[in-house]
XYZ file of C-alpha atoms in Angstrom:
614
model
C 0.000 0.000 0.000
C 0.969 3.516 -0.698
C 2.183 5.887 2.037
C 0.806 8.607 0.410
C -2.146 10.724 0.281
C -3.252 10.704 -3.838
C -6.526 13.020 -3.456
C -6.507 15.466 -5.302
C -5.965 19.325 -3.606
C -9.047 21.361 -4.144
C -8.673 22.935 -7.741
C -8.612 26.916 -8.256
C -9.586 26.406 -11.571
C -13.319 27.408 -12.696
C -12.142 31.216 -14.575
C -13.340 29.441 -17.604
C -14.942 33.442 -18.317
C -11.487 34.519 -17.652
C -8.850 35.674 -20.653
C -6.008 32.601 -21.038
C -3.140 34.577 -21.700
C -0.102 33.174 -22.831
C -0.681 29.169 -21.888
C -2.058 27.510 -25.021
C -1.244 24.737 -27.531
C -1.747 25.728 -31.319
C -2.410 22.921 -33.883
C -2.229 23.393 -37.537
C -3.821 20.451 -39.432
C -2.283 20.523 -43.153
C -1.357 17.990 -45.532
C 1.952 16.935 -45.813
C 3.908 18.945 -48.868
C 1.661 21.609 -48.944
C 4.151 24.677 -47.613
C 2.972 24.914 -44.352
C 6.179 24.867 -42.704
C 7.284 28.026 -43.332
C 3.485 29.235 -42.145
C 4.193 27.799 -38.837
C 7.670 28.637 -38.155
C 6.654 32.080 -38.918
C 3.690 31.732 -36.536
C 6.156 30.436 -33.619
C 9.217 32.733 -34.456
C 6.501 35.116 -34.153
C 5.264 34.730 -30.504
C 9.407 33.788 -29.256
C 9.855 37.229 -30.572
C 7.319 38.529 -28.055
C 9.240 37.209 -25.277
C 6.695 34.070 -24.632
C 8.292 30.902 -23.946
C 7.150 28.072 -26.597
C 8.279 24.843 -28.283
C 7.343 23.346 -31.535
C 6.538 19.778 -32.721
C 6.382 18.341 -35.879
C 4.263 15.156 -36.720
C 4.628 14.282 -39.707
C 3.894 11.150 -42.125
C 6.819 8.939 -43.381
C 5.840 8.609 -47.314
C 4.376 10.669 -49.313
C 3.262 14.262 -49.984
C -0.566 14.873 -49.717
C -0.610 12.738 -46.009
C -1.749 14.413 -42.777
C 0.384 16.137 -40.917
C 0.542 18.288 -37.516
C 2.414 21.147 -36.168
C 1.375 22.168 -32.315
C 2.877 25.035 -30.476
C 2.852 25.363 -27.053
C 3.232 28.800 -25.129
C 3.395 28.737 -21.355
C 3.968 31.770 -19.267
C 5.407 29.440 -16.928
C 8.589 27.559 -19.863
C 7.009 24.723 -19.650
C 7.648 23.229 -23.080
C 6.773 19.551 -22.902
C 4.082 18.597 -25.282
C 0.421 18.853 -24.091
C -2.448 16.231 -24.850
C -4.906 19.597 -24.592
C -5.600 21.302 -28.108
C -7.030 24.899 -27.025
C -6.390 26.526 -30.711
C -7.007 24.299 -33.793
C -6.155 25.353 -37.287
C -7.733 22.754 -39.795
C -6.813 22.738 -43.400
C -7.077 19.037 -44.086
C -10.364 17.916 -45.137
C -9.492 14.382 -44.630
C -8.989 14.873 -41.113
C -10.766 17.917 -40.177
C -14.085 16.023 -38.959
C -11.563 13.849 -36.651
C -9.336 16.499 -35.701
C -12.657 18.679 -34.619
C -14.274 16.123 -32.511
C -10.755 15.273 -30.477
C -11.056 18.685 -28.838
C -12.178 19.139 -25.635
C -14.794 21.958 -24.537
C -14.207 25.385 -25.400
C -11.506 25.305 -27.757
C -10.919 27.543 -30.670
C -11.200 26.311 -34.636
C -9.870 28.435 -37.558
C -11.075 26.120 -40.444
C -11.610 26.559 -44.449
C -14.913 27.411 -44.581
C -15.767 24.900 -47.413
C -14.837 22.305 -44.702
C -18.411 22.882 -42.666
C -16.726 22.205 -39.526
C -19.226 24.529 -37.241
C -22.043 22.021 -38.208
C -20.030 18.868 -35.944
C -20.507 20.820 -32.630
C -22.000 23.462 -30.438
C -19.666 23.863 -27.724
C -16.448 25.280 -29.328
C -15.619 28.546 -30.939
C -15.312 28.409 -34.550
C -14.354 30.825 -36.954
C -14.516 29.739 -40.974
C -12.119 31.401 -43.422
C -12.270 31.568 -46.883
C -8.999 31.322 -47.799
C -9.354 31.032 -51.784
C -10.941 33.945 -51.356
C -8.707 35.631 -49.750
C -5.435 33.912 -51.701
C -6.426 34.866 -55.070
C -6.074 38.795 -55.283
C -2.798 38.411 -53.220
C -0.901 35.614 -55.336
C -2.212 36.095 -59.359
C -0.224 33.143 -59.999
C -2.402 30.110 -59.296
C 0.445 27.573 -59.111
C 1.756 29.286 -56.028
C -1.988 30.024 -54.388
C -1.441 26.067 -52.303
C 1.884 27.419 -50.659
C 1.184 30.986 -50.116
C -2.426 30.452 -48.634
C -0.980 29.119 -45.486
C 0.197 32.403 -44.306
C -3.512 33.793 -44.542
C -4.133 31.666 -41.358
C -1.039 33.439 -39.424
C -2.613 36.418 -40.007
C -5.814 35.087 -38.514
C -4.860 33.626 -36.143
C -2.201 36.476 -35.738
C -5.506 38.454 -35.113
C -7.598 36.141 -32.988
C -4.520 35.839 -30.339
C -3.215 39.552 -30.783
C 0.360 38.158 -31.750
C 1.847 41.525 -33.527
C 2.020 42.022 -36.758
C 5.457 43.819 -36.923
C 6.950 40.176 -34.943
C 5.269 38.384 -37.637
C 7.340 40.281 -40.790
C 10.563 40.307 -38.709
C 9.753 36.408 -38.723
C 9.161 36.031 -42.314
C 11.771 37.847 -43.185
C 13.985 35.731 -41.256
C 12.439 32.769 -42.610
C 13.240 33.467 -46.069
C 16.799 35.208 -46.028
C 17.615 38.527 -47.519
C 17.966 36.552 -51.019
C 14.232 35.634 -51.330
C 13.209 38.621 -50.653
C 10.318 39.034 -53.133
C 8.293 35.825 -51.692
C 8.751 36.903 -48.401
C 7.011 39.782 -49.313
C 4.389 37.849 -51.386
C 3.702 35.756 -47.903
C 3.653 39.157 -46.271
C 0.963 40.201 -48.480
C -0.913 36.978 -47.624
C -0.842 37.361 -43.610
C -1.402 40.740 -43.732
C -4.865 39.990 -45.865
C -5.564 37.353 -43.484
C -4.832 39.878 -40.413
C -7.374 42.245 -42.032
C -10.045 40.175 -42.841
C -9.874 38.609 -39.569
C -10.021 42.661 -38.264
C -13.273 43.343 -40.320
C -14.605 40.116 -40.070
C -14.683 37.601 -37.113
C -15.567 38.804 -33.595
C -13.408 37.151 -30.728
C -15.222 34.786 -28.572
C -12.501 32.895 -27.340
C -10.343 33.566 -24.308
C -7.211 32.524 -25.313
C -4.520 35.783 -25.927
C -0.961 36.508 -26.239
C 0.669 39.214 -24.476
C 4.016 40.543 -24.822
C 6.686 39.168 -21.714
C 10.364 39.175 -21.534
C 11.099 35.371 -21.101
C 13.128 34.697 -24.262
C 15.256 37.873 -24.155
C 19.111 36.361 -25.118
C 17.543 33.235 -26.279
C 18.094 31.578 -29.459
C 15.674 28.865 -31.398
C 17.774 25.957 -32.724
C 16.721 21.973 -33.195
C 18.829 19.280 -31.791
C 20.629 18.054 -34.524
C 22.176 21.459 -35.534
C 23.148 21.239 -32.334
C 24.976 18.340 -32.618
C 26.452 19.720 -35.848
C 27.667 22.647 -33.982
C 29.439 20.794 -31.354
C 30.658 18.175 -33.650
C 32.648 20.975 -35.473
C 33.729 22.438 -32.242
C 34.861 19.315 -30.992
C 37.527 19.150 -34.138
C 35.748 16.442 -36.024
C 37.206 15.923 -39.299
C 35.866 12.791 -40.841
C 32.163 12.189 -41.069
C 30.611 9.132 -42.845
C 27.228 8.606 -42.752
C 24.174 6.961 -44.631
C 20.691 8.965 -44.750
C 17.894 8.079 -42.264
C 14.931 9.624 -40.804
C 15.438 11.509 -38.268
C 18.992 11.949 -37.743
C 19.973 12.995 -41.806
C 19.581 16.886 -41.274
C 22.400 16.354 -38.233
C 25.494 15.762 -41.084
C 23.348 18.621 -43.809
C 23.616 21.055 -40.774
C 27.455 19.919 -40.487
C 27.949 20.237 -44.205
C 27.044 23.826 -43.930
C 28.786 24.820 -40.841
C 31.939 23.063 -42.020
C 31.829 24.711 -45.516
C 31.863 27.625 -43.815
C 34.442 27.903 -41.296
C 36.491 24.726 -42.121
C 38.736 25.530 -45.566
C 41.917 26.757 -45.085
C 42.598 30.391 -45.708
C 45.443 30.019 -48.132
C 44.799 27.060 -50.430
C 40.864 27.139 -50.020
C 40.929 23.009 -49.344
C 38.674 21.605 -47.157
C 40.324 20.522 -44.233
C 37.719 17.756 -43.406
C 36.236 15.029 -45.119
C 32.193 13.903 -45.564
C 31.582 10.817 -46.771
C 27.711 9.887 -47.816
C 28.520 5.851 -47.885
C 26.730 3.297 -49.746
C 25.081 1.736 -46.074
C 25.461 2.018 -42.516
C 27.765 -0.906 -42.285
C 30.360 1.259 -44.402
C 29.881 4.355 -42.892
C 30.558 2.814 -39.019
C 33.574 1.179 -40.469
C 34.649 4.322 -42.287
C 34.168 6.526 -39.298
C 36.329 3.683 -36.779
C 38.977 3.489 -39.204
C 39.362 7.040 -39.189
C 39.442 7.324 -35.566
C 42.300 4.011 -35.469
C 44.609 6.453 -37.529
C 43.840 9.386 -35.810
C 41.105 11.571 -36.777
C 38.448 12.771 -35.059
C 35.301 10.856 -36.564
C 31.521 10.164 -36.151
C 28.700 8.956 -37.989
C 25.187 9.871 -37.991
C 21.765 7.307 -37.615
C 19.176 6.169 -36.310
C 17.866 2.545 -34.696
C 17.680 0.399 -38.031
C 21.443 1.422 -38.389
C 22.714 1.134 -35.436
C 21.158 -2.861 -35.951
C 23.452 -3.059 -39.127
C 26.647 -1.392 -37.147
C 26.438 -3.770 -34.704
C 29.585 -6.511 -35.321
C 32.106 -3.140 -36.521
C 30.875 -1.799 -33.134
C 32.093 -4.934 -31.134
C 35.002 -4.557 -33.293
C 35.489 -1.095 -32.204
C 35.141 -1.754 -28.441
C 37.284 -5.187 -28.714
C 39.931 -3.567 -30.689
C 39.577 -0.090 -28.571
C 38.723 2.101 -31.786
C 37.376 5.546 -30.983
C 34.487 7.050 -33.000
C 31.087 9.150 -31.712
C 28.047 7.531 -33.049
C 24.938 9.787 -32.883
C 21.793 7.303 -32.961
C 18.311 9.989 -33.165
C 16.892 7.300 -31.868
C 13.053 6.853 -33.852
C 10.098 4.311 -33.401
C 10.677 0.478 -33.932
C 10.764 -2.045 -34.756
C 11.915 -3.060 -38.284
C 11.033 0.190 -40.132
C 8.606 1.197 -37.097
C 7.117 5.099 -37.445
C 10.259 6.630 -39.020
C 8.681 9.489 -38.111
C 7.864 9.302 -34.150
C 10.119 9.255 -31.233
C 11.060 6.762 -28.420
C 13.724 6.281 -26.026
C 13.581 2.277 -27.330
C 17.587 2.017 -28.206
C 18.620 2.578 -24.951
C 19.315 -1.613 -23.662
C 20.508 -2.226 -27.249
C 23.111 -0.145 -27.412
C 24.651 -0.535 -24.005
C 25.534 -4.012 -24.763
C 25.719 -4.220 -28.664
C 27.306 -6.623 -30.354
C 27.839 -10.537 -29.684
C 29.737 -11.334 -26.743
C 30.465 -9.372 -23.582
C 30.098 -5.940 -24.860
C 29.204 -2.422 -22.841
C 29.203 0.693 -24.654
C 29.089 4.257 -23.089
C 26.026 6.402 -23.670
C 25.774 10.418 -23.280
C 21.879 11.311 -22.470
C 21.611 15.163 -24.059
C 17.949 16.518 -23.025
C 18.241 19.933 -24.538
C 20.155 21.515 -27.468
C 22.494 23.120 -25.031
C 23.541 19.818 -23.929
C 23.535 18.620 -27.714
C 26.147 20.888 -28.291
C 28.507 20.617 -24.841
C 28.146 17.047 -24.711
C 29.169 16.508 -28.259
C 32.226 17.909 -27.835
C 32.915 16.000 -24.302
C 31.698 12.376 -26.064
C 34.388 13.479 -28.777
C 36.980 14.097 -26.064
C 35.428 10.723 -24.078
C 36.077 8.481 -27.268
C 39.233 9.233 -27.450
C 40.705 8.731 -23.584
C 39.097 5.961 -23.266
C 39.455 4.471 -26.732
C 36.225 3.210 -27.180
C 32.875 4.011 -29.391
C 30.446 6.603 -28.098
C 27.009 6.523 -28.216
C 25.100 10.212 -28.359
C 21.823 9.344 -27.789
C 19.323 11.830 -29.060
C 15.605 11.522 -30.468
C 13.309 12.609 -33.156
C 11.856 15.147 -30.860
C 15.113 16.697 -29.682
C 17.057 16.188 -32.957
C 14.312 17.567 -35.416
C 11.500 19.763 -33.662
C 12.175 23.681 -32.492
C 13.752 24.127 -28.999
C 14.265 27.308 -27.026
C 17.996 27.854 -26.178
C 20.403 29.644 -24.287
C 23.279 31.016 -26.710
C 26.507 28.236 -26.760
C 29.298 29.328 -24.854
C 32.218 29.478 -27.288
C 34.334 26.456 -26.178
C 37.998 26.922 -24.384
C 38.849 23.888 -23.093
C 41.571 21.831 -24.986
C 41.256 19.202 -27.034
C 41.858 15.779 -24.943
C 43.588 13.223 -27.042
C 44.471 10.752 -24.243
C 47.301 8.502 -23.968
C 48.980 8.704 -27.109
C 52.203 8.059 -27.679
C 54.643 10.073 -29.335
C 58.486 9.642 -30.811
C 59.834 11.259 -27.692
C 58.092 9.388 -25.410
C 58.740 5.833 -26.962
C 62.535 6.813 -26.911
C 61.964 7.248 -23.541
C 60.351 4.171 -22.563
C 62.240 1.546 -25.488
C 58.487 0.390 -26.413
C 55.253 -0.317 -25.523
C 52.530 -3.073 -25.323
C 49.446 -1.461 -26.521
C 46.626 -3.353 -24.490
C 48.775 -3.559 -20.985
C 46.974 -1.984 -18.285
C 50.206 0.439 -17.259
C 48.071 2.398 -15.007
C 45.173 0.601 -13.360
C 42.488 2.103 -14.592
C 41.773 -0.504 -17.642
C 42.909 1.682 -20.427
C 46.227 0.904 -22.512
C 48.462 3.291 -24.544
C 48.468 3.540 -28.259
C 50.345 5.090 -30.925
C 48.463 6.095 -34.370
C 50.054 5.274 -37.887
C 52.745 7.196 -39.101
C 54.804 7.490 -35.858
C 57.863 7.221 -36.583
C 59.477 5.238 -34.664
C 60.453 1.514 -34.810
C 58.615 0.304 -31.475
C 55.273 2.246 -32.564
C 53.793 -0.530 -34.362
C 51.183 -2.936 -33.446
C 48.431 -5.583 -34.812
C 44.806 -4.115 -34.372
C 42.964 -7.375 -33.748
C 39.480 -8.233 -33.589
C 40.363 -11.749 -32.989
C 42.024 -13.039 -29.194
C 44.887 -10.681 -28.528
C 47.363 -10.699 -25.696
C 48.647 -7.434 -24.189
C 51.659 -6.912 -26.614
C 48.622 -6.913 -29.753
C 49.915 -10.306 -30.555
C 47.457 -13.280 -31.389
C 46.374 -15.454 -28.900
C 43.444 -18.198 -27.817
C 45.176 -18.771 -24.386
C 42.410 -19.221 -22.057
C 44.053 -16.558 -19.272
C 45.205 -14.056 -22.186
C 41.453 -13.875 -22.918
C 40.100 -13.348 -19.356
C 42.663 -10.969 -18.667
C 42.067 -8.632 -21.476
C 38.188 -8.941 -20.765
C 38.534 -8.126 -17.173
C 40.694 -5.021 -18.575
C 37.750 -3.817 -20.606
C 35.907 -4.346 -17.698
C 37.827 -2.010 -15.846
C 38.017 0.514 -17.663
C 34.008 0.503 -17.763
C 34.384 0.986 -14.289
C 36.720 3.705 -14.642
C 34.345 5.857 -17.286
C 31.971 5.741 -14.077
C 33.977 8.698 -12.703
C 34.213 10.708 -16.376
C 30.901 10.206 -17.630
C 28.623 13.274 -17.031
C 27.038 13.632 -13.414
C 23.759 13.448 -13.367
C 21.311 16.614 -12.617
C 19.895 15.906 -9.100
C 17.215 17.632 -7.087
C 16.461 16.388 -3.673
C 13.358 17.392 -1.410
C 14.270 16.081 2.267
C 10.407 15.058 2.739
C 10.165 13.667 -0.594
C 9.068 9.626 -0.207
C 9.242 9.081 -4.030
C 12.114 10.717 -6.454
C 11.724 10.460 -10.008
C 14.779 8.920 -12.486
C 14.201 10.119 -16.383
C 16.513 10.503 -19.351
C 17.012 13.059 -22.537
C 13.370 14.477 -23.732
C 11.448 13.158 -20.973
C 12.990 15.097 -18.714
C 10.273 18.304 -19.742
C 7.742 16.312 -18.992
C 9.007 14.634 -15.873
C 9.902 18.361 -14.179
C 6.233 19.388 -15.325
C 4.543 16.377 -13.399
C 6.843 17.070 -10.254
C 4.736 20.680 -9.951
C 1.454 19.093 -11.160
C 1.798 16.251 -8.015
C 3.209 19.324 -5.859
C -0.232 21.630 -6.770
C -2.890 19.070 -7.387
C -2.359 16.089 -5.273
C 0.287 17.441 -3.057
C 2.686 15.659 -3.256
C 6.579 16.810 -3.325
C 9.181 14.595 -5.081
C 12.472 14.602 -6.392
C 14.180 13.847 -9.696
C 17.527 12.856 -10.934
C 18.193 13.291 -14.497
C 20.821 10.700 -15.595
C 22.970 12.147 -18.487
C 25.391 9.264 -18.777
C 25.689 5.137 -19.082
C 27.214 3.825 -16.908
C 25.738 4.958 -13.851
C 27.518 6.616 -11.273
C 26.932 6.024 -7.794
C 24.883 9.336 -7.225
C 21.902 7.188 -8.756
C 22.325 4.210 -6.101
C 22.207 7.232 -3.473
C 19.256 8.473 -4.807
C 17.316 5.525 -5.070
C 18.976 4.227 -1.526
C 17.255 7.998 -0.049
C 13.434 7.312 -1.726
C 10.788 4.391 -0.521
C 9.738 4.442 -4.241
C 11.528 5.682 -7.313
C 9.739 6.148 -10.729
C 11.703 5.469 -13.821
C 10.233 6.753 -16.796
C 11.488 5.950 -20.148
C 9.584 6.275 -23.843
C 9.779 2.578 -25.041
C 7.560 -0.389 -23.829
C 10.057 -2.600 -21.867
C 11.154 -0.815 -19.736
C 14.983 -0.248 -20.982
C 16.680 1.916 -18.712
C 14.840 -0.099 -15.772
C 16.139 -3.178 -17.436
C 20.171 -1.805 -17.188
C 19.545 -0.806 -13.838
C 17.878 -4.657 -12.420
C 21.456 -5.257 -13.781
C 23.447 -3.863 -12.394
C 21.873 -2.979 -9.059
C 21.199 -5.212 -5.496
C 18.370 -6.216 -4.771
C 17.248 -3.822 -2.393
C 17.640 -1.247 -4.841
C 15.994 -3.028 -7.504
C 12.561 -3.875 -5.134
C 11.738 0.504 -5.231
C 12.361 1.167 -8.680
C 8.615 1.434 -10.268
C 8.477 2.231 -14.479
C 6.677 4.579 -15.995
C 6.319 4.076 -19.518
C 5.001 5.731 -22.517
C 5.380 4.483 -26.161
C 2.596 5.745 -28.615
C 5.565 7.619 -30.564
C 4.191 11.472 -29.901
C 6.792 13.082 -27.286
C 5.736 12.778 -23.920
C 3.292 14.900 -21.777
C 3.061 15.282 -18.474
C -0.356 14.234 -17.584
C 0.421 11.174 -18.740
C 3.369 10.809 -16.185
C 1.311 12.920 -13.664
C -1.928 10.067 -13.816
C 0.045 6.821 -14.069
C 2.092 8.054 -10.908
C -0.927 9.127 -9.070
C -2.206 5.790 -10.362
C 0.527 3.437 -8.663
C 0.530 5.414 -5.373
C -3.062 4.743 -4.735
C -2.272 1.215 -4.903
């Protein structure tokens, strides 16, 4: 039975007459190809600029153009930026889902529909407002092939209208949306919202309560996705090979690269690039492009997602048998098989801490916002190489391809860590070296990279049995001692992997243990238990496999701690029952979500409530 009290606080709610200023969720409804994009970027660009906090989030299908697709913004005057099941502000401009779409929405929301779509008809107890947009398109874009694309922005300036977002934000957004070399449709899309914006003024009356009003919570703050900000630290972090093979979601991470790197990484002199990309033919060649890169030196990564980290998997043994360093981004996606290309999960996590045949264990950075996309690129680039080993990034669709708020990078200045490489000098020094001896204790051995020269800097880069001077071996104790070695040295990343982020409450009875994107969610729930049910908890956000020991002192401080994870089994439960006693093991509780949207956190918030009353 639960020790605590799961009744819910008396609510303060009941203003329904009240204005809702700056906490609503926005839902376009469009087909997939149409154009909208640009339409809603505007639309949230627009309300950042007005110093509201919001995210973005894309769903969109897999295949084809003409499909349903989804775009919801969320502003909340209190940064909370997880999604949210609640609608309050639907735009619908797909007839094949607009019926469905409409009769999902709870009471009182808003509807800015095509008015051919007879939407107002399917119920009585929302606000609707019908537009007729080929109306309206036709005197602003003469040129009927563009009329599908530019007829999106005649619903920013509705809607632009209906919330009071300001028009001046809304140009300074489209502007910025199209660049100062495509200038003229910018100013065709200006004409559009701006006709939308004035019918809307003549028009419609309000009868809604939802508003924007200006704040000053995004002042210094940029607007960047995930995988640019892997690209960004990636470049930072001195990467110059890249090899990669396109897959939803994690192909615009190497496009972003290719830009950034055209950019600042030529020389000045000659004009050469002073990288290399590589697009390879599959997955298997790009992981054993990017680890053969990283065995002669070079800083090197690839870029995938689940199905290809499935193909990687034997050159990935390779790489942590042979001690081959290389960061391997995996944005992770829905599976299995092909799965929802398209939705996210957490659902690689178990997979790739022990890929490969054999006794494998692979380190895994945990990034939950593009801040951390960018710092702890550059410290998995810096990780692969002192410990010699692959690195797993492990982002997801959400992170890596919808809009996040940001706080500007800090421009790096710490040093490049190479690790214990071995030069000339020092092999004059020391006569020679066995490259998989464990000199130091702590599991990992010295290497030298090709082209040393020096007569004692060779060695045999096995995947097959190796003793400690490289050389070939199926002696039972050569085995078990390099094994145990590896072993150690997974013991010794415990103290170099990223701490976790903890927050304690000394009357707390249940903490909360979450990783990456669910850690918006998770932080949400913690204030939704504190106002509605009571209830005070605390949280540790692991950023880092393998665990430290902060997370067996925060479980060993809780009579019940939640994991919650965005994949069906259970993963990052499953690594802990591990690894862990017991005693630890009989408070962990899992809370899991795995429809493929990115988690909200009512969903959290009810299953918790849920267990407790038990």
């Amino acid at each position: 039975m639960s020790t605590l009290e799961v009744s819910p606080v008396e609510s303060s709610s009941g203003q329904s007459g009240k204005p809702v200023i700056n906490d609503f969720s926005i839902q376009v409804a469009t087909v997939n190809g149409s154009g909208s994009q640009t339409a809603n970027t505007v639309l949230l660009r627009s309300l950042f600029q007005m110093g509201i906090p919001v995210s973005g989030k894309n769903m969109f299908p897999s295949n084809i153009a003409g499909l349903p697709t989804w775009f919801t913004i969320r502003a909340s005057r209190q940064g909370y930026v997880a999604r949210r099941k609640e609608i309050d502000f639907l735009v619908a401009m797909n007839p094949e889902t607009g019926r469905e779409d409409v009769m999902n929405l709870e009471s009182g929301a808003a509807v800015v529909y095509d008015e051919a779509l007879r939407l107002k008809d399917l119920r009585s107890d929302l606000h609707f407002y019908p537009v007729p947009f080929d109306k309206l398109v036709a005197p602003v874009c003469p040129e009927a092939k563009l009329r599908k694309l530019v007829r999106n922005m005649i619903y920013d300036g509705v809607v632009a209208w209906l919330l009071s977002i300001e028009m001046p934000e809304v140009r300074i957004a489209l502007v910025k949306q199209f660049g100062k070399r495509k200038a003229k449709a910018a100013e065709l899309n200006w004409g559009a919202a701006q006709a939308g914006y004035d019918w809307a003024a003549r028009t419609l009356t309000k009868t809604d309560p939802y508003r924007a009003e200006r704040m000053n919570a995004t002042a210094g703050k940029i607007v960047i996705d995930g995988n640019a900000a892997c690209a960004l630290g990636a470049m930072f972090a001195g990467v110059t090979v890249v090899t990669w093979y396109p897959i939803t979601p994690s192909s615009s991470l190497v496009e972003s690269l290719m830009g950034y790197m055209k950019r600042f990484r030529h020389d000045p002199e000659t004009g050469k690039a002073t990288y290399a990309i590589v697009q390879a033919e599959d997955e298997l060649a790009s992981i054993g492009m990017a680890l053969s890169a990283g065995w002669a030196g070079a800083r090197s990564m690839t870029s995938t997602s689940g199905p290809g980290i499935s193909l990687m998997s034997e050159f990935i043994g390779l790489g942590y048998y042979a001690e081959l360093p290389a960061v391997i981004f995996d944005v992770e996606r829905v599976g299995p098989s092909t799965g929802l290309p398209t939705r996210t999960a957490q659902a690689d996590i178990m997979k790739n801490a022990l890929l490969s045949h054999g006794d494998t264990r692979h380190p895994m950075f945990f990034p939950s916002s593009p801040g951390e996309c960018f710092s702890m690129t550059m410290d998995a680039f810096d990780f692969a190489e002192l410990f010699q080993t692959p690195v797993f990034v492990m982002s997801d669709l959400d992170l890596g391809m919808n809009t996040w708020m940001a706080d500007p990078f800090p421009y790096p200045e710490k040093p490049i860590r190479r690790g214990k490489v071995l030069t000339a000098e020092d092999l004059d020094k020391l006569g020679g070296f066995a490259r998989y001896a464990d000199v130091d204790g702590d599991g990992i051995g010295y290497r030298t990279l090709p082209g040393t020269k020096h007569t004692a800097a060779a060695y045999f880069t096995r995947g097959s049995g190796h003793n400690e001077k490289a050389q070939y071996t199926e002696r039972e104790d050569d085995y078990v001692n390099n094994m145990e070695r590896l072993s150690r040295k997974i013991e010794t990343m415990r103290g170099h992997v990223p701490a976790p982020v903890v927050q304690v409450h000394d009357k707390a009875k249940i903490g909360f243990v979450a990783v990456g994107t669910s850690d918006y969610a998770v932080r949400e729930s913690l204030d939704q238990l504190r106002n509605e049910y009571d209830i005070e908890a605390s949280y540790l956000r692991l950023r880092a496999y393998p665990f430290t020991e902060e997370l067996k002192d925060f479980i060993r401080r809780h009579e019940r701690v939640y994991v919650v994870e965005q994949n069906r089994d259970g993963q990052l439960l499953g690594l802990m029952r591990l690894e862990f006693e017991a005693e630890l093991i009989a408070k962990l509780r899992s809370v899991r979500y795995y429809g493929g949207l990115p988690l909200d956190a009512r969903t959290v918030t009810d299953n918790v409530v849920r267990q407790e009353g038990q």
